[in-house]
Coordinates of C-alpha atoms in Angstrom, one line a residue:
Chain A
X1 CA 3.5 -4.3 -37.1
X2 CA 3.8 -5.3 -33.5
X3 CA 3.3 -2.6 -30.9
X4 CA 6.2 -0.9 -29.1
X5 CA 6.8 -2.0 -25.6
X6 CA 6.0 1.6 -24.5
X7 CA 4.4 4.3 -26.4
X8 CA 4.1 7.8 -24.9
X9 CA 2.4 10.6 -26.9
X10 CA 2.4 14.3 -26.0
X11 CA 2.1 13.5 -22.3
X12 CA 1.6 16.4 -19.9
X13 CA 0.9 16.4 -16.2
X14 CA 0.0 19.4 -14.0
X15 CA -0.1 19.3 -10.2
X16 CA -2.0 21.9 -8.1
X17 CA 0.2 23.2 -5.3
X18 CA -0.4 25.5 -2.4
X19 CA -3.6 27.0 -1.1
X20 CA -4.4 28.9 -4.3
X21 CA -4.0 25.7 -6.4
X22 CA -1.3 27.1 -8.6
X23 CA -0.5 24.7 -11.4
X24 CA 3.0 23.1 -11.5
X25 CA 3.7 21.4 -14.9
X26 CA 5.8 18.4 -14.0
X27 CA 5.7 16.8 -17.5
X28 CA 5.4 18.9 -20.6
X29 CA 4.5 17.3 -23.9
X30 CA 6.7 14.3 -23.6
X31 CA 6.6 11.8 -26.5
X32 CA 8.8 8.7 -26.8
X33 CA 8.7 5.1 -28.0
X34 CA 10.5 2.2 -26.4
X35 CA 11.0 -0.8 -28.7
X36 CA 11.0 -4.3 -27.4
X37 CA 14.1 -5.9 -26.0
X38 CA 15.8 -2.7 -25.3
X39 CA 17.3 -1.1 -22.2
X40 CA 16.0 2.4 -22.3
X41 CA 17.2 5.1 -19.9
X42 CA 15.1 8.1 -19.0
X43 CA 17.7 10.4 -17.5
X44 CA 17.7 13.8 -15.9
X45 CA 18.3 15.8 -12.8
X46 CA 16.2 15.6 -9.6
X47 CA 12.8 17.1 -10.2
X48 CA 12.9 16.8 -14.0
X49 CA 9.7 14.6 -14.2
X50 CA 11.2 11.2 -14.8
X51 CA 9.3 9.4 -11.9
X52 CA 6.1 11.3 -12.9
X53 CA 6.4 9.9 -16.4
X54 CA 6.7 6.4 -15.0
X55 CA 3.7 6.8 -12.7
X56 CA 1.6 8.1 -15.6
X57 CA 2.7 5.1 -17.6
X58 CA 1.7 2.7 -14.8
X59 CA -1.7 4.4 -14.3
X60 CA -0.8 5.6 -10.8
X61 CA -1.5 9.2 -12.0
X62 CA -4.0 10.6 -14.4
X63 CA -2.4 12.6 -17.3
X64 CA -3.5 16.1 -17.9
X65 CA -3.0 15.6 -21.6
X66 CA -1.7 12.9 -23.9
X67 CA -1.6 9.1 -23.8
X68 CA 0.5 6.2 -22.8
X69 CA 0.3 2.6 -23.8
X70 CA 2.1 -0.6 -22.8
X71 CA 2.3 -3.2 -25.6
X72 CA -0.5 -1.4 -27.4
X73 CA -2.9 -1.3 -24.3
X74 CA -3.8 2.1 -22.8
X75 CA -2.3 2.8 -19.4
X76 CA -5.8 3.4 -18.0
X77 CA -6.6 -0.2 -18.6
X78 CA -5.6 -2.6 -15.8
X79 CA -4.7 -5.2 -18.5
X80 CA -1.8 -3.1 -19.5
X81 CA -0.1 -3.9 -16.2
X82 CA -0.2 -7.7 -16.7
X83 CA 3.2 -7.6 -18.5
X84 CA 4.8 -5.0 -16.3
X85 CA 7.0 -5.4 -13.3
X86 CA 7.7 -2.2 -11.3
X87 CA 10.4 -1.3 -8.8
X88 CA 9.8 2.1 -7.2
X89 CA 12.5 4.4 -5.9
X90 CA 13.9 3.5 -2.5
X91 CA 11.5 0.5 -2.1
X92 CA 9.9 -0.3 1.2
X93 CA 8.3 -3.6 2.0
X94 CA 6.5 -4.9 5.0
X95 CA 9.3 -5.7 7.5
X96 CA 7.5 -8.6 9.2
X97 CA 7.5 -10.7 6.0
X98 CA 10.4 -12.9 5.0
X99 CA 11.8 -12.6 1.5
X100 CA 9.9 -15.7 0.3
X101 CA 6.6 -14.5 1.8
X102 CA 7.0 -11.1 0.2
X103 CA 7.6 -12.5 -3.3
X104 CA 4.8 -15.0 -2.9
X105 CA 2.5 -12.2 -1.8
X106 CA 3.1 -10.3 -5.0
X107 CA 2.8 -13.4 -7.0
X108 CA -0.6 -14.0 -5.6
X109 CA -1.6 -10.4 -6.4
X110 CA -0.6 -11.0 -10.0
X111 CA -3.1 -14.0 -10.1
X112 CA -0.3 -16.5 -10.7
X113 CA -1.5 -20.1 -10.6
X114 CA -1.0 -21.2 -7.0
X115 CA 0.7 -24.4 -8.1
X116 CA 3.5 -22.4 -9.7
X117 CA 4.1 -19.7 -7.1
X118 CA 6.5 -21.6 -4.8
X119 CA 8.8 -22.7 -7.6
X120 CA 8.8 -19.4 -9.4
X121 CA 9.5 -17.6 -6.1
X122 CA 12.6 -19.8 -5.5
X123 CA 13.7 -19.2 -9.1
X124 CA 13.5 -15.4 -8.9
X125 CA 15.2 -15.3 -5.5
X126 CA 18.0 -17.3 -6.9
X127 CA 18.2 -15.0 -9.9
X128 CA 18.7 -12.0 -7.7
X129 CA 21.1 -13.8 -5.4
X130 CA 18.9 -13.8 -2.3
X131 CA 18.3 -17.6 -1.9
X132 CA 20.4 -17.6 1.3
X133 CA 18.4 -14.7 2.8
X134 CA 15.0 -15.8 1.7
X135 CA 14.0 -17.0 5.1
X136 CA 15.0 -13.8 6.9
X137 CA 12.6 -11.0 7.6
X138 CA 12.8 -8.1 5.1
X139 CA 13.3 -5.8 8.0
X140 CA 16.9 -7.2 8.4
X141 CA 17.9 -6.6 4.8
X142 CA 20.5 -4.1 3.7
X143 CA 19.7 -1.4 1.2
X144 CA 21.1 -3.5 -1.6
X145 CA 19.2 -6.5 -0.6
X146 CA 16.0 -4.4 -0.6
X147 CA 16.7 -3.3 -4.1
X148 CA 17.2 -7.0 -5.1
X149 CA 14.0 -8.2 -3.4
X150 CA 12.3 -5.3 -5.1
X151 CA 13.5 -6.7 -8.5
X152 CA 12.4 -10.2 -7.5
X153 CA 8.8 -9.0 -6.7
X154 CA 8.8 -7.2 -10.1
X155 CA 10.0 -10.3 -11.9
X156 CA 7.9 -13.0 -10.2
X157 CA 5.1 -13.0 -12.7
X158 CA 7.5 -13.0 -15.7
X159 CA 6.6 -9.7 -17.2
X160 CA 7.9 -8.6 -20.6
X161 CA 8.5 -5.0 -19.4
X162 CA 10.5 -3.9 -16.3
X163 CA 10.0 -0.4 -15.1
X164 CA 12.7 0.6 -12.6
X165 CA 12.8 4.0 -10.9
X166 CA 16.3 4.8 -9.7
X167 CA 17.4 1.2 -9.4
X168 CA 20.9 2.1 -8.4
X169 CA 20.3 5.1 -6.1
X170 CA 22.2 4.6 -2.8
X171 CA 23.8 1.4 -4.1
X172 CA 27.6 0.9 -3.9
X173 CA 29.7 0.2 -7.0
X174 CA 29.6 -3.6 -6.4
X175 CA 25.8 -3.5 -6.1
X176 CA 25.6 -1.5 -9.3
X177 CA 27.7 -4.0 -11.1
X178 CA 25.5 -6.8 -9.9
X179 CA 22.4 -4.9 -10.9
X180 CA 23.9 -4.2 -14.3
X181 CA 24.7 -7.9 -14.8
X182 CA 21.2 -8.8 -13.9
X183 CA 19.7 -6.3 -16.3
X184 CA 21.9 -7.5 -19.1
X185 CA 20.8 -11.1 -18.4
X186 CA 17.1 -10.0 -18.5
X187 CA 17.7 -8.3 -21.8
X188 CA 19.3 -11.4 -23.2
X189 CA 16.1 -13.2 -22.0
X190 CA 14.1 -11.0 -24.3
X191 CA 12.8 -8.5 -21.7
X192 CA 12.4 -4.8 -22.2
X193 CA 13.8 -2.5 -19.5
X194 CA 12.7 1.0 -18.9
X195 CA 14.7 2.7 -16.2
X196 CA 15.2 6.2 -14.9
X197 CA 18.1 7.6 -13.1
X198 CA 19.9 10.8 -12.3
X199 CA 23.2 9.0 -12.0
X200 CA 24.2 9.5 -15.6
X201 CA 27.6 8.0 -15.7
X202 CA 26.4 4.8 -14.1
X203 CA 23.7 4.0 -16.6
X204 CA 25.7 5.1 -19.7
X205 CA 27.2 1.6 -20.0
X206 CA 23.7 -0.1 -19.6
X207 CA 21.4 1.6 -21.9
X208 CA 20.8 1.1 -25.7
X209 CA 18.8 4.3 -26.0
X210 CA 18.4 7.2 -23.7
X211 CA 16.2 10.2 -23.3
X212 CA 17.1 13.2 -21.2
X213 CA 14.5 15.3 -19.4
X214 CA 14.9 18.7 -17.9
X215 CA 12.1 20.7 -16.1
X216 CA 9.4 18.4 -17.5
X217 CA 10.5 18.5 -21.1
X218 CA 12.3 15.9 -23.3
X219 CA 15.4 17.7 -24.5
X220 CA 17.1 14.9 -26.4
X221 CA 16.6 11.2 -27.3
X222 CA 18.5 8.7 -29.2
X223 CA 20.9 5.7 -29.3
X224 CA 23.7 6.0 -26.7
X225 CA 26.4 5.4 -29.2
X226 CA 25.1 8.0 -31.6
X227 CA 24.5 10.7 -29.0
X228 CA 27.8 10.2 -27.2
X229 CA 30.2 9.8 -30.2
X230 CA 32.1 12.9 -30.8
X231 CA 32.3 13.2 -34.6
X232 CA 35.6 13.0 -36.4
X233 CA 37.6 12.2 -33.2
X234 CA 39.3 8.9 -32.3
X235 CA 40.9 7.8 -29.1
X236 CA 43.9 5.5 -29.5
X237 CA 45.6 4.1 -26.3
X238 CA 49.2 3.1 -26.6
X239 CA 51.6 1.5 -24.2
X240 CA 55.3 0.9 -23.9
X241 CA 56.1 3.8 -26.2
X242 CA 58.9 6.3 -25.5
X243 CA 58.5 10.1 -25.6
X244 CA 60.2 10.2 -29.0
X245 CA 57.8 7.7 -30.5
X246 CA 54.9 9.7 -29.1
X247 CA 56.3 12.8 -30.8
X248 CA 56.5 10.8 -34.1
X249 CA 52.9 9.8 -33.8
X250 CA 51.9 13.4 -33.2
X251 CA 53.9 14.5 -36.3
X252 CA 52.4 11.7 -38.5
X253 CA 48.9 12.8 -37.5
X254 CA 49.6 16.4 -38.4
X255 CA 51.2 15.4 -41.7
X256 CA 47.9 13.6 -42.6
X257 CA 45.9 16.8 -41.9
X258 CA 44.7 16.0 -38.4
X259 CA 45.6 17.4 -35.0
X260 CA 46.2 15.9 -31.6
X261 CA 43.5 17.4 -29.5
X262 CA 44.5 15.9 -26.2
X263 CA 47.3 13.7 -24.7
X264 CA 47.6 12.5 -21.2
X265 CA 48.6 9.4 -19.2
X266 CA 45.6 6.9 -19.0
X267 CA 43.9 6.9 -15.6
X268 CA 41.6 4.3 -14.1
X269 CA 38.2 5.6 -13.1
X270 CA 37.6 5.6 -9.3
X271 CA 34.8 3.1 -9.8
X272 CA 37.2 0.7 -11.6
X273 CA 39.8 1.1 -8.8
X274 CA 37.2 0.5 -6.1
X275 CA 36.0 -2.7 -7.9
X276 CA 39.5 -4.0 -8.4
X277 CA 40.2 -3.8 -4.7
X278 CA 37.0 -4.2 -2.8
X279 CA 35.4 -6.7 -5.1
X280 CA 38.5 -9.0 -4.8
X281 CA 38.3 -8.9 -1.0
X282 CA 34.6 -9.4 -0.9
X283 CA 34.8 -12.5 -3.1
X284 CA 37.1 -14.1 -0.7
X285 CA 34.6 -14.0 2.2
X286 CA 31.5 -16.0 3.1
X287 CA 29.3 -12.8 3.0
X288 CA 29.7 -12.2 -0.7
X289 CA 26.3 -13.8 -1.8
X290 CA 24.2 -12.4 1.1
X291 CA 25.3 -8.8 1.3
X292 CA 25.6 -5.9 -1.0
Chain B
X1 CA -16.0 0.1 -12.0
X2 CA -16.2 -2.4 -9.2
X3 CA -14.1 -5.5 -10.0
X4 CA -13.4 -7.9 -7.2
X5 CA -11.0 -10.8 -7.4
X6 CA -11.9 -13.0 -4.4
X7 CA -8.6 -14.8 -4.0
X8 CA -6.7 -11.5 -4.1
X9 CA -9.1 -9.9 -1.7
X10 CA -8.3 -12.6 0.9
X11 CA -4.6 -12.4 0.2
X12 CA -4.6 -8.6 0.9
X13 CA -7.0 -9.1 3.8
X14 CA -4.7 -11.8 5.4
X15 CA -1.6 -9.6 5.1
X16 CA -3.5 -6.6 6.3
X17 CA -4.6 -8.6 9.4
X18 CA -1.0 -9.7 10.0
X19 CA 0.2 -6.1 9.8
X20 CA -2.6 -4.8 12.0
X21 CA -2.1 -7.3 14.9
X22 CA 1.5 -6.1 15.1
X23 CA 0.5 -2.6 16.0
X24 CA 1.5 -1.8 19.6
X25 CA -1.5 0.5 20.2
X26 CA -3.9 -2.4 19.5
X27 CA -2.3 -4.5 22.1
X28 CA -2.6 -1.7 24.6
X29 CA -6.2 -1.1 23.7
X30 CA -7.1 -4.8 24.0
X31 CA -5.4 -5.1 27.4
X32 CA -7.2 -2.0 28.6
X33 CA -10.6 -3.2 27.3
X34 CA -10.2 -6.6 28.9
X35 CA -9.0 -5.0 32.1
X36 CA -12.0 -2.7 32.2
X37 CA -14.5 -5.5 31.6
X38 CA -12.6 -7.7 34.1
X39 CA -12.9 -4.9 36.7
X40 CA -16.7 -5.5 36.7
X41 CA -15.9 -8.4 39.1
X42 CA -15.3 -5.7 41.7
X43 CA -18.8 -4.4 41.4
X44 CA -19.7 -7.3 43.8
X45 CA -18.7 -4.9 46.6
X46 CA -21.4 -2.5 45.7
X47 CA -24.2 -5.1 45.8
X48 CA -26.6 -3.6 43.2
X49 CA -28.8 -6.6 43.5
X50 CA -30.7 -7.9 40.4
X51 CA -29.9 -4.8 38.4
X52 CA -26.2 -5.4 38.8
X53 CA -26.1 -7.8 35.9
X54 CA -27.6 -5.2 33.6
X55 CA -25.1 -2.7 34.9
X56 CA -22.2 -5.2 34.1
X57 CA -23.6 -5.8 30.6
X58 CA -24.1 -2.1 29.9
X59 CA -20.6 -1.4 31.2
X60 CA -19.2 -4.1 29.0
X61 CA -21.0 -2.9 25.8
X62 CA -19.8 0.6 26.6
X63 CA -16.2 -0.5 27.0
X64 CA -16.5 -2.6 23.8
X65 CA -17.8 0.4 21.9
X66 CA -15.3 2.9 23.3
X67 CA -12.2 0.8 22.6
X68 CA -13.7 -0.9 19.6
X69 CA -14.5 2.4 17.9
X70 CA -10.8 3.5 18.4
X71 CA -9.7 0.3 16.8
X72 CA -12.3 0.6 14.0
X73 CA -11.3 4.1 13.1
X74 CA -7.5 4.3 13.8
X75 CA -6.6 1.0 12.4
X76 CA -7.9 1.3 8.8
X77 CA -6.6 4.9 8.6
X78 CA -3.2 3.9 9.8
X79 CA -2.9 0.9 7.5
X80 CA -4.2 2.9 4.5
X81 CA -1.8 5.8 5.0
X82 CA 1.1 3.6 5.8
X83 CA 0.7 2.0 2.3
X84 CA 0.6 5.5 0.8
X85 CA 3.5 7.0 2.7
X86 CA 5.8 4.0 2.4
X87 CA 4.9 3.7 -1.3
X88 CA 3.9 0.1 -0.9
X89 CA 0.6 1.2 -2.5
X90 CA 2.6 1.9 -5.7
X91 CA 4.1 -1.6 -5.9
X92 CA 0.6 -3.0 -5.3
X93 CA -1.4 -0.9 -7.7
X94 CA 1.3 -1.2 -10.4
X95 CA 0.3 -4.8 -10.5
X96 CA -2.9 -5.8 -12.5
X97 CA -4.9 -5.3 -9.3
X98 CA -8.1 -3.3 -9.4
X99 CA -8.3 -0.5 -6.8
X100 CA -11.6 -1.9 -5.7
X101 CA -10.0 -5.2 -4.9
X102 CA -7.2 -3.4 -2.9
X103 CA -9.8 -1.5 -0.9
X104 CA -11.9 -4.5 -0.2
X105 CA -8.9 -6.5 0.9
X106 CA -8.0 -3.7 3.4
X107 CA -11.6 -3.6 4.7
X108 CA -11.9 -7.3 5.1
X109 CA -8.5 -7.4 6.9
X110 CA -9.7 -4.8 9.4
X111 CA -13.0 -6.6 9.8
X112 CA -11.1 -9.8 10.7
X113 CA -9.3 -7.8 13.3
X114 CA -12.5 -6.4 14.7
X115 CA -14.0 -10.0 14.8
X116 CA -11.1 -11.1 16.9
X117 CA -11.4 -8.0 19.1
X118 CA -15.1 -8.3 19.8
X119 CA -14.9 -12.1 20.2
X120 CA -12.3 -11.7 23.0
X121 CA -14.3 -9.0 24.8
X122 CA -17.6 -10.8 24.4
X123 CA -16.1 -14.0 25.7
X124 CA -14.9 -12.3 28.8
X125 CA -18.1 -10.4 29.4
X126 CA -20.1 -13.7 29.0
X127 CA -17.8 -15.4 31.5
X128 CA -18.2 -12.5 34.1
X129 CA -22.0 -12.4 33.6
X130 CA -22.2 -16.2 34.0
X131 CA -20.0 -16.2 37.1
X132 CA -21.9 -13.3 38.7
X133 CA -25.3 -14.7 37.9
X134 CA -24.3 -18.0 39.6
X135 CA -23.4 -16.1 42.8
X136 CA -26.4 -13.9 43.1
X137 CA -29.2 -15.6 45.1
X138 CA -31.9 -13.0 44.1
X139 CA -31.2 -13.4 40.4
X140 CA -31.8 -17.2 40.7
X141 CA -35.1 -16.4 42.3
X142 CA -36.0 -14.0 39.5
X143 CA -35.0 -16.6 36.9
X144 CA -36.9 -19.4 38.6
X145 CA -40.0 -17.2 38.6
X146 CA -39.6 -16.9 34.8
X147 CA -39.6 -13.1 35.0
X148 CA -36.2 -12.7 33.4
X149 CA -33.5 -15.0 32.0
X150 CA -29.9 -14.4 31.2
X151 CA -29.5 -15.4 27.6
X152 CA -26.0 -16.4 26.5
X153 CA -27.1 -16.8 22.9
X154 CA -28.5 -13.3 23.2
X155 CA -25.1 -12.0 24.4
X156 CA -23.4 -13.6 21.4
X157 CA -26.0 -12.1 19.1
X158 CA -25.4 -8.7 20.7
X159 CA -21.7 -9.2 20.2
X160 CA -22.2 -9.8 16.5
X161 CA -24.3 -6.6 16.3
X162 CA -21.5 -4.7 18.0
X163 CA -19.0 -6.3 15.5
X164 CA -21.2 -5.1 12.7
X165 CA -21.4 -1.6 14.1
X166 CA -17.6 -1.4 14.4
X167 CA -17.2 -2.8 10.9
X168 CA -19.6 -0.1 9.7
X169 CA -17.3 2.5 11.4
X170 CA -14.3 1.0 9.6
X171 CA -16.1 1.2 6.2
X172 CA -16.9 4.8 6.9
X173 CA -13.3 5.5 7.8
X174 CA -12.1 3.8 4.7
X175 CA -14.3 6.0 2.6
X176 CA -12.9 9.1 4.5
X177 CA -9.3 7.8 3.8
X178 CA -10.1 7.5 0.1
X179 CA -10.2 11.3 -0.2
X180 CA -8.2 12.5 2.8
X181 CA -4.6 13.8 2.5
X182 CA -3.4 12.8 5.9
X183 CA -3.9 10.1 8.6
X184 CA -4.7 12.7 11.3
X185 CA -7.4 14.3 9.2
X186 CA -9.0 10.9 8.5
X187 CA -9.0 9.9 12.1
X188 CA -10.5 13.2 13.4
X189 CA -13.2 13.2 10.7
X190 CA -13.8 9.5 11.4
X191 CA -14.6 10.3 15.1
X192 CA -16.7 13.2 14.1
X193 CA -18.8 11.1 11.8
X194 CA -19.1 8.5 14.5
X195 CA -20.5 11.2 16.8
X196 CA -23.0 12.3 14.1
X197 CA -24.1 8.7 13.6
X198 CA -24.6 8.3 17.4
X199 CA -26.9 11.4 17.3
X200 CA -28.5 10.6 14.0
X201 CA -31.7 9.6 15.8
X202 CA -32.1 13.2 17.0
X203 CA -31.9 14.5 13.4
X204 CA -34.4 11.9 12.3
X205 CA -36.9 12.7 14.9
X206 CA -36.6 16.5 15.0
X207 CA -35.7 17.8 11.5
X208 CA -39.3 18.9 10.9
X209 CA -39.3 21.1 13.9
X210 CA -36.5 23.4 12.5
X211 CA -37.8 26.7 11.2
X212 CA -34.7 27.8 9.3
X213 CA -35.2 26.0 5.9
X214 CA -31.5 25.4 4.9
X215 CA -30.7 24.0 8.3
X216 CA -33.9 21.9 8.2
X217 CA -32.9 20.2 4.9
X218 CA -29.3 19.8 6.0
X219 CA -30.5 17.9 9.1
X220 CA -32.9 15.9 6.9
X221 CA -30.0 14.9 4.6
X222 CA -28.0 13.9 7.7
X223 CA -30.8 11.7 8.9
X224 CA -31.1 10.0 5.6
X225 CA -27.4 9.5 4.7
X226 CA -25.7 8.7 8.0
X227 CA -26.5 5.4 9.7
X228 CA -28.2 5.3 13.1
X229 CA -25.7 3.6 15.4
X230 CA -28.2 3.6 18.3
X231 CA -30.2 0.9 16.4
X232 CA -27.5 -1.6 17.4
X233 CA -28.0 -1.0 21.1
X234 CA -30.4 -3.8 21.9
X235 CA -28.2 -5.4 24.4
X236 CA -30.7 -5.4 27.3
X237 CA -33.5 -6.9 25.2
X238 CA -31.2 -9.6 23.8
X239 CA -29.3 -10.4 26.9
X240 CA -32.1 -10.4 29.5
X241 CA -35.1 -12.1 27.9
X242 CA -38.4 -11.2 29.5
X243 CA -41.8 -13.0 29.0
X244 CA -41.8 -11.7 25.4
X245 CA -38.3 -12.1 23.9
X246 CA -37.0 -9.9 21.1
X247 CA -37.9 -11.4 17.8
X248 CA -34.9 -12.7 15.8
X249 CA -36.4 -11.2 12.7
X250 CA -35.7 -7.8 14.2
X251 CA -32.1 -8.7 15.0
X252 CA -31.7 -9.9 11.4
X253 CA -33.1 -6.6 10.1
X254 CA -30.6 -4.6 12.2
X255 CA -27.8 -6.8 10.9
X256 CA -29.0 -6.3 7.3
X257 CA -29.1 -2.6 7.9
X258 CA -25.5 -2.6 9.0
X259 CA -24.4 -4.8 6.1
X260 CA -26.1 -2.5 3.6
X261 CA -24.4 0.5 5.0
X262 CA -21.1 -1.2 4.9
X263 CA -21.6 -2.0 1.2
X264 CA -22.7 1.6 0.6
X265 CA -19.6 3.1 2.2
X266 CA -17.3 0.6 0.5
X267 CA -18.8 1.6 -2.9
X268 CA -18.4 5.2 -2.0
X269 CA -14.7 4.6 -1.1
X270 CA -14.2 2.8 -4.5
X271 CA -15.8 5.7 -6.4
X272 CA -13.6 8.2 -4.5
X273 CA -10.4 6.2 -4.7
X274 CA -10.6 5.4 -8.4
X275 CA -8.9 8.7 -9.5
X276 CA -6.7 9.2 -6.5
X277 CA -3.1 9.9 -7.4
X278 CA -0.7 7.6 -5.8

């Protein structure tokens, strides 16, 4: 049986804080499995331990207890990171480098064959929509562009697992839509994506499975559809019906033993309204590809 | 524990060098150091005679050590903590990149910077010495009598020893950074250790004269562990060759001493950094 992409078992992490070295338990007995070719969301409020779990998985921190493995290789082993691309929260990169130089730098650090670096760099920059800004210094990039160049450096060595820490934090709805499209393309290409976020509504549409953390503990985990479905309730949206017809529908439901729980005029979400108007105007300008 | 990937070391070193040369304080220090050495041309007014060249040389080595030690300590500390604070260390170490390779790349990058720094200062010092020697009538007489010669090769050798000394300071600073929590602490401790290393010869020569046993053994440990930076101060012997010049074998020994200590402190940094939480 092939290994899961990510396997975390009874993971705990304590930090010592203050002069007296009081222990703060940031992660408390977390266990989860992420299968290959999934988009897995680790969700939770600020300070719930999501980023700490990611750092433990990547070997940036030592666990107090428990184990993590990537494609069956323990996180303490450098080899486990060969198939991992990581985007940290609010990424910062050396401002004096151009986009191309930055991605090539990380490609060299991943020991990519030198003959393939230039071509692969162009490929990933095109994939994230930064081919027109590749020659500009990273210090001139907007926040959205920094997120995209961060994804590019994470993808350059063609890893099978992407670990993204708050990939949509501080990004506007258009930027989120583009990030979401990119992540879906990566999933179709066979990649596994492990992301964490505290913006729950944003990632609801992206993830196949989610886990929610609170105060270091895993409180729930499962497939998004299963967790979010409200049992024995159905939403039916109708249009062009009069009040009389609506009353008849209500009576029919009650005759069949059901009840109408809620009825209201359908509203667009604010995100949808924003995208309808702003996205359309942005598409008509020359700056669409270069700016987020 | 120590895994080094040569290509990646040079990749990190090159980018570290590029980042380091952009630091404003480096430009200021370089200009000040060049200015101070250049000001030796004004010593002409004081007319020290034959000893003036020695004074210029000592002044030059002193300026090189003063400003060079600031570069050697502040630069690696700033670059290291910049990676930590901006979290670029996370993106780097999340790659299949051994921590030993990361540290070595940082050290080599700083060493490249120090090589450039000392080369510029030594070049200027050489130029001033050559110019001053050519204008001093009594020095020509001394040289003609074979009593003393100004050795430009010796000056270059002394420059290399100063470069090694400064690289050693950087290796020590990198070790300090590997366990320090803040940039300021690393810099202060770095300068303190530099002072200890400058006075190490006192510990070596006088530890046996201390009556208080714990202090005696503490001083003994200091004399064994910390390098003696005074060993590198052989400028006069190299620069002004007398009838019996300084053997090159001795210069080689001093160089090897410096290299061994650089390797020692690099390995200490690797050991300390291996479990550091990023």
